[in-house]
PDB file of C-alpha atoms and ligand atoms in Angstrom:
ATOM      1  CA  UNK A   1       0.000   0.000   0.000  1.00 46.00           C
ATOM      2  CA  UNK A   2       1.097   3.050  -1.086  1.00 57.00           C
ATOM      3  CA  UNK A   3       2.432   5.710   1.652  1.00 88.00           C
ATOM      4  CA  UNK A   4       0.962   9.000  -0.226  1.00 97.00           C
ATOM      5  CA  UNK A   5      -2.340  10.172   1.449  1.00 98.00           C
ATOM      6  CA  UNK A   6      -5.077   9.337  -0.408  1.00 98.00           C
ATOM      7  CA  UNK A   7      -8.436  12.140  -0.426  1.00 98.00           C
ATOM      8  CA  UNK A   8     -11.587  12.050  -1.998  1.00 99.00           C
ATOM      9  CA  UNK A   9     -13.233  15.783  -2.449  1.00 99.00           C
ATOM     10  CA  UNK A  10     -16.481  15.617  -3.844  1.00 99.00           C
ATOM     11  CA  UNK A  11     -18.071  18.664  -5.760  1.00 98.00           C
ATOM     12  CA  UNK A  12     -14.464  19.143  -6.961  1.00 98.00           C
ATOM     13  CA  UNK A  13     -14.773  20.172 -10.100  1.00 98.00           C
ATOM     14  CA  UNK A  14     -14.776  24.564  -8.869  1.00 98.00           C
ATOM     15  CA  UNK A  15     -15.343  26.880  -6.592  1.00 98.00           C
ATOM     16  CA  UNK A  16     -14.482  25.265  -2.680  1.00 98.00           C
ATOM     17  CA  UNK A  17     -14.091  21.774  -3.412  1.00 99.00           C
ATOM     18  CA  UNK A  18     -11.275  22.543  -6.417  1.00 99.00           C
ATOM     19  CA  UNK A  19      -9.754  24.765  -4.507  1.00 98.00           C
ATOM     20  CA  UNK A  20      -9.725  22.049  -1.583  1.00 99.00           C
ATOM     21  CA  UNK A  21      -8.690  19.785  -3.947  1.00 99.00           C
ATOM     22  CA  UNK A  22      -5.432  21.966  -5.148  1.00 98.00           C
ATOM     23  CA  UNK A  23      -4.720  22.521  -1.532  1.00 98.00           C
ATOM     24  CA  UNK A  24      -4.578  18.857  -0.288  1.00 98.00           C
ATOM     25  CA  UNK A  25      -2.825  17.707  -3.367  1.00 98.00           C
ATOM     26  CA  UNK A  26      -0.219  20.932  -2.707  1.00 98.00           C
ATOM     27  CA  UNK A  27       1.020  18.742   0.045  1.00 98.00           C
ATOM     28  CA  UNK A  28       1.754  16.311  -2.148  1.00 98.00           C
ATOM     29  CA  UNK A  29      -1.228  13.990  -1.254  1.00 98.00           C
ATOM     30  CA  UNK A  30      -3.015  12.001  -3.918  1.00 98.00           C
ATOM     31  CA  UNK A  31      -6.121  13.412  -4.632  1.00 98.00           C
ATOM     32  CA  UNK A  32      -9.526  11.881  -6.110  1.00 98.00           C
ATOM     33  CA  UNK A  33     -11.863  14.619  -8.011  1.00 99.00           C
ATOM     34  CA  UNK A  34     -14.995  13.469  -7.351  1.00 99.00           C
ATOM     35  CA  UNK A  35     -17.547  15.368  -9.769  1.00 98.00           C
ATOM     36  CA  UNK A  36     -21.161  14.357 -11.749  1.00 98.00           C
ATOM     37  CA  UNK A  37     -20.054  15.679 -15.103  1.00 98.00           C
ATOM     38  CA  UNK A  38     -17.169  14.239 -17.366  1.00 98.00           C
ATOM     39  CA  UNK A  39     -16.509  17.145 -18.976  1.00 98.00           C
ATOM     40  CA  UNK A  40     -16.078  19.630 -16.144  1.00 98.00           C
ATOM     41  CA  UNK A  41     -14.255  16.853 -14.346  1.00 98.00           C
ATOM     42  CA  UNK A  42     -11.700  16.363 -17.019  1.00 98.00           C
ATOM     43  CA  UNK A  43     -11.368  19.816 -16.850  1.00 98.00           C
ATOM     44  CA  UNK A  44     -10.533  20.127 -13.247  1.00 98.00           C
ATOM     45  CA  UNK A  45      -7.916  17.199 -13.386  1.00 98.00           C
ATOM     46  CA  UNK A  46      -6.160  18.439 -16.269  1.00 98.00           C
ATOM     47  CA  UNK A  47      -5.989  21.642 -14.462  1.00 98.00           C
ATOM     48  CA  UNK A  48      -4.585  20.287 -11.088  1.00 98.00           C
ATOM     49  CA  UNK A  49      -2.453  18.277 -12.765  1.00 98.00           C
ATOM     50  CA  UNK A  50      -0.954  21.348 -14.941  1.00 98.00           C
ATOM     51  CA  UNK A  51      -0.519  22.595 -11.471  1.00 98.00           C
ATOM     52  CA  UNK A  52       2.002  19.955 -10.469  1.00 98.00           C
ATOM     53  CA  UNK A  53      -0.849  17.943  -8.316  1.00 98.00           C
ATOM     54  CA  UNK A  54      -1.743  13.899  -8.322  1.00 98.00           C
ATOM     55  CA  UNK A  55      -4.885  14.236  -9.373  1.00 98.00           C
ATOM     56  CA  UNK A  56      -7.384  11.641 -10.554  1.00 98.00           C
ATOM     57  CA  UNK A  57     -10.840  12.046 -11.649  1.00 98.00           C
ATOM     58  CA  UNK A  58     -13.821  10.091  -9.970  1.00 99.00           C
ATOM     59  CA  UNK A  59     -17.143  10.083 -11.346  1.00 98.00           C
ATOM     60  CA  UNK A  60     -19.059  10.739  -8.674  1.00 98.00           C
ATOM     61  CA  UNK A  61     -23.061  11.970  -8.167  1.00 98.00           C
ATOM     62  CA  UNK A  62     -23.563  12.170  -4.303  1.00 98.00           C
ATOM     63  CA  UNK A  63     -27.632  11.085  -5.461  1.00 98.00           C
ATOM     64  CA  UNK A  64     -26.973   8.121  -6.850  1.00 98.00           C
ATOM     65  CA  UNK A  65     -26.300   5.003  -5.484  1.00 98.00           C
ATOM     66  CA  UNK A  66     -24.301   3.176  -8.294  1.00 98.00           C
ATOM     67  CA  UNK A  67     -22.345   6.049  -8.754  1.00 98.00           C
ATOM     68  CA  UNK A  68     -21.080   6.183  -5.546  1.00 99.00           C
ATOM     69  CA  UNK A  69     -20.552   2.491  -5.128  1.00 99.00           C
ATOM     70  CA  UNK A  70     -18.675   2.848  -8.558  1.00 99.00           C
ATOM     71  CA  UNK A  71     -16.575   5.466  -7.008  1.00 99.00           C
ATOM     72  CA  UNK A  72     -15.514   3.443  -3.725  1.00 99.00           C
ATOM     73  CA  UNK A  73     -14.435   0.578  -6.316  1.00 98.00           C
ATOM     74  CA  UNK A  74     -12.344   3.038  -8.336  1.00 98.00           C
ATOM     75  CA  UNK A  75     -10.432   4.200  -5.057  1.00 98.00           C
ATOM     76  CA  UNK A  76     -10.030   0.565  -3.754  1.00 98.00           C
ATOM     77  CA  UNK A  77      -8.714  -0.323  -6.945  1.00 98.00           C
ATOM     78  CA  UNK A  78      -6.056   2.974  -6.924  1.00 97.00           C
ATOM     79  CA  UNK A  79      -5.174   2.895  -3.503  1.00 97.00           C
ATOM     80  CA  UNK A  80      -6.788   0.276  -1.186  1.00 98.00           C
ATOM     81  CA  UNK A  81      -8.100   2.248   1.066  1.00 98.00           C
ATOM     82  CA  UNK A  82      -9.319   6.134   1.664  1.00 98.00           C
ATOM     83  CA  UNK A  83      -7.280   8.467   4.429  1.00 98.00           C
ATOM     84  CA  UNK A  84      -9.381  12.146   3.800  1.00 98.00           C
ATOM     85  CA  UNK A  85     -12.801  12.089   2.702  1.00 99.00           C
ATOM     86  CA  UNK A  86     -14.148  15.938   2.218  1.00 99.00           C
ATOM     87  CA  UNK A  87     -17.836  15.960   1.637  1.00 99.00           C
ATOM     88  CA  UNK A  88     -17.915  20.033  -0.393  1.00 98.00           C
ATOM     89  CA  UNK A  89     -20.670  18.744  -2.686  1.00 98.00           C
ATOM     90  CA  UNK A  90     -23.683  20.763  -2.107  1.00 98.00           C
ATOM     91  CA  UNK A  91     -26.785  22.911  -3.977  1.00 98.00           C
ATOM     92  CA  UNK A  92     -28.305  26.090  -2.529  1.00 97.00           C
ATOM     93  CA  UNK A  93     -31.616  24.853  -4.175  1.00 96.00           C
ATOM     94  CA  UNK A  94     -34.073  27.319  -5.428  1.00 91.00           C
ATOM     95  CA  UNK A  95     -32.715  30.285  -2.970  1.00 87.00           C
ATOM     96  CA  UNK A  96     -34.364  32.546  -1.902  1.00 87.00           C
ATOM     97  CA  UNK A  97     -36.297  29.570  -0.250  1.00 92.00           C
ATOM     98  CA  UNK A  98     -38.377  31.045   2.664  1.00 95.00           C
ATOM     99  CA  UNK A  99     -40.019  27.929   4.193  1.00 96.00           C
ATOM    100  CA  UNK A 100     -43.914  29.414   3.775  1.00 97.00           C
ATOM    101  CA  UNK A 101     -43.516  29.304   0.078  1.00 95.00           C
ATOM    102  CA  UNK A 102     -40.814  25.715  -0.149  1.00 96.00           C
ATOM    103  CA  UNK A 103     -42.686  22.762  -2.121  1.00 96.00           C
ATOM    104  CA  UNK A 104     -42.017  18.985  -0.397  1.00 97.00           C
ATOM    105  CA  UNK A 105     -39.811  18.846  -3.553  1.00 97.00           C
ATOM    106  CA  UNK A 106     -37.761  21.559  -3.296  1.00 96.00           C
ATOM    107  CA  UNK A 107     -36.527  20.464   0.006  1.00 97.00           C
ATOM    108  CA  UNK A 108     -36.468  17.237  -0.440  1.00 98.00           C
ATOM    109  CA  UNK A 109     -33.988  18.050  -3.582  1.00 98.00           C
ATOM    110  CA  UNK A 110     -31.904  20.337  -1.207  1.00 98.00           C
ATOM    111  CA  UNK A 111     -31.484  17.012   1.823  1.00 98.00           C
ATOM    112  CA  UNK A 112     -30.920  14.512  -0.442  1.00 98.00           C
ATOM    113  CA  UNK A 113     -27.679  16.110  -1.946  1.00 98.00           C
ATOM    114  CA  UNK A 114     -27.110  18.117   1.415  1.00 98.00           C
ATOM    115  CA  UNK A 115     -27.690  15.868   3.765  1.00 99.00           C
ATOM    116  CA  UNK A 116     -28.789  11.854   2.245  1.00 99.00           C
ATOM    117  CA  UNK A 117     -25.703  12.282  -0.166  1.00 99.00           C
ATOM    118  CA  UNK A 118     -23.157  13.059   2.312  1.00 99.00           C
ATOM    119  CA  UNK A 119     -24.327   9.639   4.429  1.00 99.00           C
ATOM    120  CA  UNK A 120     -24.764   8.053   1.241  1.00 99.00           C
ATOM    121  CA  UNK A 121     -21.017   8.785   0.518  1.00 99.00           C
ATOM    122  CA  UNK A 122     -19.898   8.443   3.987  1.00 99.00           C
ATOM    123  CA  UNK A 123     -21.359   5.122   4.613  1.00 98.00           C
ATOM    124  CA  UNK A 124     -19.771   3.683   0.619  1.00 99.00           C
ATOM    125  CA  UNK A 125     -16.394   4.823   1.722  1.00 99.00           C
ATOM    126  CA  UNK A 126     -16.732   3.245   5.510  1.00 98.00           C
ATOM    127  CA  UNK A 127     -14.353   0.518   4.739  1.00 98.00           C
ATOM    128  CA  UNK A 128     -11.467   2.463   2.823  1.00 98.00           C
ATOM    129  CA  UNK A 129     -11.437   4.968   5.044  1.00 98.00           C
ATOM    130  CA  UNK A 130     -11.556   2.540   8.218  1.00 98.00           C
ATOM    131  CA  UNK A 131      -8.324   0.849   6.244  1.00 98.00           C
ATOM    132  CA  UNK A 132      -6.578   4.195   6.861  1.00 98.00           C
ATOM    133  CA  UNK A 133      -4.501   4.326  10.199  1.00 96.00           C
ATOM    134  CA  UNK A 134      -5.699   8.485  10.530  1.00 96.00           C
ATOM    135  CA  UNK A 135      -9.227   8.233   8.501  1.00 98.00           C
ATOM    136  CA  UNK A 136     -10.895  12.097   8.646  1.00 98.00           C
ATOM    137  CA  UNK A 137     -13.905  13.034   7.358  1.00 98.00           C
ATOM    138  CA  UNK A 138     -14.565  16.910   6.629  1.00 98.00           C
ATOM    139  CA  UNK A 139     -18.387  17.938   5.779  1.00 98.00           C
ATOM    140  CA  UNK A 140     -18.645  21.729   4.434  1.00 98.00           C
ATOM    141  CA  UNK A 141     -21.687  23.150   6.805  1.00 98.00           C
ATOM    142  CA  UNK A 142     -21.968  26.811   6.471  1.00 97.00           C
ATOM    143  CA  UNK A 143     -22.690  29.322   9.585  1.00 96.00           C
ATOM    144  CA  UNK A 144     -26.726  29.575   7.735  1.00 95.00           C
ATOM    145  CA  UNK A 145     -26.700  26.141   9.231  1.00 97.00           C
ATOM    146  CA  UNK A 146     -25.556  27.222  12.941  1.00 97.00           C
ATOM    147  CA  UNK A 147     -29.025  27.563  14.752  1.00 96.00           C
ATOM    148  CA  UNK A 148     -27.022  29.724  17.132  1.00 95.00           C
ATOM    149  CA  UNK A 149     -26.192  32.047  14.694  1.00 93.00           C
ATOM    150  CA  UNK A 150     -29.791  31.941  12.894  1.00 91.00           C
ATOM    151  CA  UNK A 151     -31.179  33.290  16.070  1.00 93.00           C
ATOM    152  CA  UNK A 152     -28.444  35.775  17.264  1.00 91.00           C
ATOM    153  CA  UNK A 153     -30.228  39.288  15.888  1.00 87.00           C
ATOM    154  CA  UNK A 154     -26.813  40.337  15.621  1.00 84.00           C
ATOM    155  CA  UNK A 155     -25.354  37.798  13.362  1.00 84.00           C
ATOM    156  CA  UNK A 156     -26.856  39.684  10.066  1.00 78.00           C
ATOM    157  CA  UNK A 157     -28.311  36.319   8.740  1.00 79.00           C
ATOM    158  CA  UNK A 158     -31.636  38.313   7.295  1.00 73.00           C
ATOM    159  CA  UNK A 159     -32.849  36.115   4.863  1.00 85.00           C
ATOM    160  CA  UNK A 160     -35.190  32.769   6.112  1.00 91.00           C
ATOM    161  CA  UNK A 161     -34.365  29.581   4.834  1.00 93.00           C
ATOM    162  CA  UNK A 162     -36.945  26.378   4.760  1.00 95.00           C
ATOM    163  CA  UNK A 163     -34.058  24.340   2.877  1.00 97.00           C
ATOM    164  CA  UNK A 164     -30.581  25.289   2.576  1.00 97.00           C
ATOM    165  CA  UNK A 165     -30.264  26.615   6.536  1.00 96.00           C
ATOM    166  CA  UNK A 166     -32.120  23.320   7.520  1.00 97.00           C
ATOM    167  CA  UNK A 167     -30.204  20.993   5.325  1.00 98.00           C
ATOM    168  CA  UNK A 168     -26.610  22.420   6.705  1.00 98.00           C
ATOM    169  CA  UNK A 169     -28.280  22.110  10.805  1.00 98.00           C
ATOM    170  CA  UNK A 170     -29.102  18.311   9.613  1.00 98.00           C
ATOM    171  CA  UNK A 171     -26.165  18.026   8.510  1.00 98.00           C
ATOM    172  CA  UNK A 172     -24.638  19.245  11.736  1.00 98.00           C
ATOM    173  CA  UNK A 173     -26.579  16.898  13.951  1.00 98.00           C
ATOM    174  CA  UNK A 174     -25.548  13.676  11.621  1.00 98.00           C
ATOM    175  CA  UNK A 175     -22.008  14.268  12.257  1.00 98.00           C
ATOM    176  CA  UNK A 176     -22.435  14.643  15.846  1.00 98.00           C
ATOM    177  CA  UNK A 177     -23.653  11.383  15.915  1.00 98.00           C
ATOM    178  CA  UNK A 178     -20.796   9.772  13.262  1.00 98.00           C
ATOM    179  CA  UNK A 179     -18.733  11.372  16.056  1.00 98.00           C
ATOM    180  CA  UNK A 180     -20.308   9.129  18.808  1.00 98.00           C
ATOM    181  CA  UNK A 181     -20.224   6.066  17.238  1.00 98.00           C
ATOM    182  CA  UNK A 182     -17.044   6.598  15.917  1.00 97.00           C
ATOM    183  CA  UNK A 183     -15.029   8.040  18.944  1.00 96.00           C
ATOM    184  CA  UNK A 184     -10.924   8.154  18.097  1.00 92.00           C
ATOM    185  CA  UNK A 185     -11.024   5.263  15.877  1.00 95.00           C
ATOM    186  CA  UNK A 186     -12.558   8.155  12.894  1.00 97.00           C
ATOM    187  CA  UNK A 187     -12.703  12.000  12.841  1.00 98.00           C
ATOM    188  CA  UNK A 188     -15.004  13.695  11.441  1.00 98.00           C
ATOM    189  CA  UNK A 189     -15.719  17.467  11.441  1.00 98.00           C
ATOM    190  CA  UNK A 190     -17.990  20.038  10.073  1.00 98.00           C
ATOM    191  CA  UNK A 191     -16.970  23.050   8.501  1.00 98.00           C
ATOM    192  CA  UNK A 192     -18.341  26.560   7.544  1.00 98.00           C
ATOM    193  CA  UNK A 193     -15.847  28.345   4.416  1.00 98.00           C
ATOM    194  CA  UNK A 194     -17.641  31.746   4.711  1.00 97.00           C
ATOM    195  CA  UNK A 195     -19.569  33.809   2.343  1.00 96.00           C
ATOM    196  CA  UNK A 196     -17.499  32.625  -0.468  1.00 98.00           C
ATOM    197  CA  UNK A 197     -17.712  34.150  -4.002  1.00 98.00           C
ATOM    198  CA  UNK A 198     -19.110  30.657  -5.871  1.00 98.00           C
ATOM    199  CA  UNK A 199     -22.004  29.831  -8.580  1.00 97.00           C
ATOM    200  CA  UNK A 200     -23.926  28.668  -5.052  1.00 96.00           C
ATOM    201  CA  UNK A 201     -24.538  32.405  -4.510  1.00 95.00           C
ATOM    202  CA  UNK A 202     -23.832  33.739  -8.066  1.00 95.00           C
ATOM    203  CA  UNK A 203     -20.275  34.942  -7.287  1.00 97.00           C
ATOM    204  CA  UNK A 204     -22.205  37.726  -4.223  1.00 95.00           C
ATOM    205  CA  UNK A 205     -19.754  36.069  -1.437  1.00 96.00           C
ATOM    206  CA  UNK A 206     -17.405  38.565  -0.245  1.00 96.00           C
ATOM    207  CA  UNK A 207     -14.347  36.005   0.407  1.00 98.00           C
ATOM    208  CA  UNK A 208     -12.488  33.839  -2.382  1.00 98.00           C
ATOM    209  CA  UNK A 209     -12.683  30.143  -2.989  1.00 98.00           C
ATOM    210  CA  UNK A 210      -9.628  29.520  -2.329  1.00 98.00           C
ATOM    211  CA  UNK A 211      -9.817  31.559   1.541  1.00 98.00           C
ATOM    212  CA  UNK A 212     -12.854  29.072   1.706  1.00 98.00           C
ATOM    213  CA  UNK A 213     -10.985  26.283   1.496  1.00 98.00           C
ATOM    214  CA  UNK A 214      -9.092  27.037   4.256  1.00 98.00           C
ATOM    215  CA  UNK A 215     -11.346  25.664   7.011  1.00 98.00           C
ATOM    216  CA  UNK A 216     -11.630  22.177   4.900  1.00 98.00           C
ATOM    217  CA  UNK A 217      -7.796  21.987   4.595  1.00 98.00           C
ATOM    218  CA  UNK A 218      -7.015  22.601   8.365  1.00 98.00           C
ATOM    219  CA  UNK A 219      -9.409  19.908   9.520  1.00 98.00           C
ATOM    220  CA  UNK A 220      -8.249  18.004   6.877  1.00 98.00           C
ATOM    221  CA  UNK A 221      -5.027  18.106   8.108  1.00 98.00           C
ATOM    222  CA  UNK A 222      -5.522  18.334  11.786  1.00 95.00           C
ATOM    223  CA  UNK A 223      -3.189  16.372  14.439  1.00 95.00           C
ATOM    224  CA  UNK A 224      -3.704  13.053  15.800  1.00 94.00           C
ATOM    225  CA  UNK A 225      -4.855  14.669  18.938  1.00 95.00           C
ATOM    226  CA  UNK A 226      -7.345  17.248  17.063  1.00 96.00           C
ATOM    227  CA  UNK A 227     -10.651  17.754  17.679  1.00 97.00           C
ATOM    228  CA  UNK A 228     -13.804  15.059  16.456  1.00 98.00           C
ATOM    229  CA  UNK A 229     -17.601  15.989  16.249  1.00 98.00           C
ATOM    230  CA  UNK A 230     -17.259  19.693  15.889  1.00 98.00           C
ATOM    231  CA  UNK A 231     -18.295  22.907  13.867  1.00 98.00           C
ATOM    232  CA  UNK A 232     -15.356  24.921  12.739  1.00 98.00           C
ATOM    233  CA  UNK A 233     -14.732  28.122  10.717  1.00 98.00           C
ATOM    234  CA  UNK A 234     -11.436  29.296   9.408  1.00 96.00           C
ATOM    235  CA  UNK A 235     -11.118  31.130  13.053  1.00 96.00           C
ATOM    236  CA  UNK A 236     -11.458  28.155  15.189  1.00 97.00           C
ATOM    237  CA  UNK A 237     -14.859  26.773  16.608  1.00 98.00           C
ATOM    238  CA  UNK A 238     -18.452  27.857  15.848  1.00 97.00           C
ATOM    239  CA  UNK A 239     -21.399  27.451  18.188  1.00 97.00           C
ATOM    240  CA  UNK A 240     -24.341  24.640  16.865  1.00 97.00           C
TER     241      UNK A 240
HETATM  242  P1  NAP B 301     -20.362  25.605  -6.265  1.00 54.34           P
HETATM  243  O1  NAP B 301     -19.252  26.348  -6.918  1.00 54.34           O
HETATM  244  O2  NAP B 301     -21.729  25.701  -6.829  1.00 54.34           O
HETATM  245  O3  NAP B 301     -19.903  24.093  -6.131  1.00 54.34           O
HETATM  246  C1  NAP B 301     -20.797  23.077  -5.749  1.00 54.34           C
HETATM  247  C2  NAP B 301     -20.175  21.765  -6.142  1.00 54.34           C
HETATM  248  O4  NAP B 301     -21.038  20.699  -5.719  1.00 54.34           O
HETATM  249  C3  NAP B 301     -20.035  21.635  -7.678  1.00 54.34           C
HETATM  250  O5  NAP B 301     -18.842  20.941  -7.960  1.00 54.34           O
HETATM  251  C4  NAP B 301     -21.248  20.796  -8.041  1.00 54.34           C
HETATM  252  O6  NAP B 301     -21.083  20.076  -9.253  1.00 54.34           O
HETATM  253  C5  NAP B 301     -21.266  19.861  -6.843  1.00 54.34           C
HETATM  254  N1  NAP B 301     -22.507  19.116  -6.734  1.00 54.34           N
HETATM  255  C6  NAP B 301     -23.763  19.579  -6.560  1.00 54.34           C
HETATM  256  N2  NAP B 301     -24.631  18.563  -6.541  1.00 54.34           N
HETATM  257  C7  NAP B 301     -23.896  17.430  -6.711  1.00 54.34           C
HETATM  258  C8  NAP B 301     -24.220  16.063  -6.798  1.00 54.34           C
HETATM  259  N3  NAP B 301     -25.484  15.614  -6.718  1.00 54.34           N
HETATM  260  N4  NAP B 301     -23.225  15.172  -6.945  1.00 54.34           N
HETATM  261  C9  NAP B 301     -21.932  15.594  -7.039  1.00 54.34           C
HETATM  262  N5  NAP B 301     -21.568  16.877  -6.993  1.00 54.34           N
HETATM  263  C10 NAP B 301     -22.550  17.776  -6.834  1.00 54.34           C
HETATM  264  O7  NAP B 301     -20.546  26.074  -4.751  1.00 54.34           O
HETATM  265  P2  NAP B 301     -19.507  26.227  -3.523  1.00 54.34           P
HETATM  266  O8  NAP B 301     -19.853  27.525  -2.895  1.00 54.34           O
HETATM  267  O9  NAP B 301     -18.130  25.930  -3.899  1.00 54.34           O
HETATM  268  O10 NAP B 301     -20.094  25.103  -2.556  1.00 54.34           O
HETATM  269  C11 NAP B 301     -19.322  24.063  -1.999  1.00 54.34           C
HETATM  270  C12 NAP B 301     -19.893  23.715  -0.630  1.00 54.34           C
HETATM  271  O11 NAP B 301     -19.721  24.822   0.258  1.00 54.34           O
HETATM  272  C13 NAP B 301     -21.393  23.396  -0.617  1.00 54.34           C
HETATM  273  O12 NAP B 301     -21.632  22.302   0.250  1.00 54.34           O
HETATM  274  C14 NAP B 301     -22.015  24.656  -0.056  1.00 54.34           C
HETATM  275  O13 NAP B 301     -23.251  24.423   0.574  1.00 54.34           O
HETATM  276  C15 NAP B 301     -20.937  25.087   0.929  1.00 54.34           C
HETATM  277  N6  NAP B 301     -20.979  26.489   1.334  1.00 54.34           N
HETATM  278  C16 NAP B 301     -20.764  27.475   0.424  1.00 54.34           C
HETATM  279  C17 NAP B 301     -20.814  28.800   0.854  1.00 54.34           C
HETATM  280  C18 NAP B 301     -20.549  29.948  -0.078  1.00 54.34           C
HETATM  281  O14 NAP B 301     -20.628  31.113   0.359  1.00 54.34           O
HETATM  282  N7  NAP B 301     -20.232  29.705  -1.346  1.00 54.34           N
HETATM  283  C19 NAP B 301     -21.080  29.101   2.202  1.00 54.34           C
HETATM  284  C20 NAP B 301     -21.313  28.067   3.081  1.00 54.34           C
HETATM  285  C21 NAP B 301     -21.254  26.757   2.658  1.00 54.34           C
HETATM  286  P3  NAP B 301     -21.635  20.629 -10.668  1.00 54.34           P
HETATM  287  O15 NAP B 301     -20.579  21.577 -11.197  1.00 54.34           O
HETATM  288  O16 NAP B 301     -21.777  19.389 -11.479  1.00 54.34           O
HETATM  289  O17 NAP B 301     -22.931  21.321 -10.406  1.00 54.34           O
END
């Protein structure tokens, strides 16, 4: 087995998750860019690789079963086994989504790639990542999803959210539990990248993807002794 850290980032193909992506494989880890479309993902690879970075391309829809089942098999065939698993894929939905006016559909669109797709991918990649003698799992959350934050007047969160906010608190709650059942053997975090200037919010974030993937990379890249089960922004922990 090889010795070069092996990552998954899904949602890899731009804005965060590339910019994850170039970051992890900057370190000279190996890693997998998981994305739903061939063309943007050859893209992205080709790019990375330009770039100097061991990058390889993983066809990867966090909704689909096969696909991510096809995507476990490619990595056990590449590496044997999965160290970093970064779950950045994610959809804003149909925002503005205040919840009086949200359709069962829209939100159930919004959970199954926010929320069902990162346990969907999470639970696939179980036994590469439990292979790994440091596995770490890093979910992008977002501060929307910080219920501490939603109702802090002062935060400046104005808009309501039936879906996205929701989705990114479920989110928050699943990886507490990962966290439980996991203890040291796993760790798995949650992070929030900021208001990040993305296709998510049509470029109106006030930060750059590449600051945003700061939070990812840290957790990432955290100790041994590091933290497990929490909520983290690029200046240390957030409240739930
Ligand atoms: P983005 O540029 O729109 O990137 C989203 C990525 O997710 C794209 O690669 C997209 O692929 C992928 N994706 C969406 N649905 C997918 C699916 N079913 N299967 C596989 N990939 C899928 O937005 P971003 O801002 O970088 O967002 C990355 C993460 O950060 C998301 O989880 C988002 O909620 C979170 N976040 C962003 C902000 C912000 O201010 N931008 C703030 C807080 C949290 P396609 O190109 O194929 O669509």
């Amino acid at each position: 087995m090889s010795e070069q850290t092996i990552a998954l980032v899904t949602g890899a193909n731009k804005g965060i998750g590339y910019e994850i992506a170039a970051g992890l494989g900057a370190l000279g880890w190996s890693v997998g860019v998981g994305a739903r479309d061939e063309q943007r993902r050859a893209d992205a690879v080709a790019k990375l690789r330009a770039a100097g970075i061991d990058a390889f391309g993983v066809p990867l829809d966090v909704t689909d079963d096969a696909s991510v089942t096809a995507a476990a098999a490619l990595i056990e065939e590449r590496a044997g086994r999965l160290d970093v698993l970064v779950n950045n894929a994610g959809t804003a939905g149909a925002w503005p989504d205040p919840p009086s006016t949200l359709t069962p559909a829209a939100l159930r669109a919004v959970v199954e790639t926010n929320v069902i797709g990162v346990v969907r991918v999470i639970n696939t990649m179980l036994p590469l990542l439990l292979r790994s003698g440091h596995p770490r799992i890093v979910n992008q959350s977002s501060h929307v999803g910080s219920l501490a934050r939603q109702t802090d007047p002062g935060a400046g969160f104005g808009a309501a959210s039936g879906a996205y906010s929701p989705s990114k608190t479920f989110l928050n709650a699943v990886t507490v539990q990962y966290a439980k059942e996991f203890g040291d053997t796993l760790k798995i975090n949650n992070v929030c990248p900021g208001y990040v200037a993305t296709d998510l919010n049509a470029f109106q974030g006030t930060s750059t993807p590449a600051e945003g993937a700061r939070a990812a990379i840290r957790l990432a890249t955290q100790a041994d002794d590091g933290p497990t089960g929490g909520l983290f922004d690029d200046a240390g922990p957030v409240p739930w």
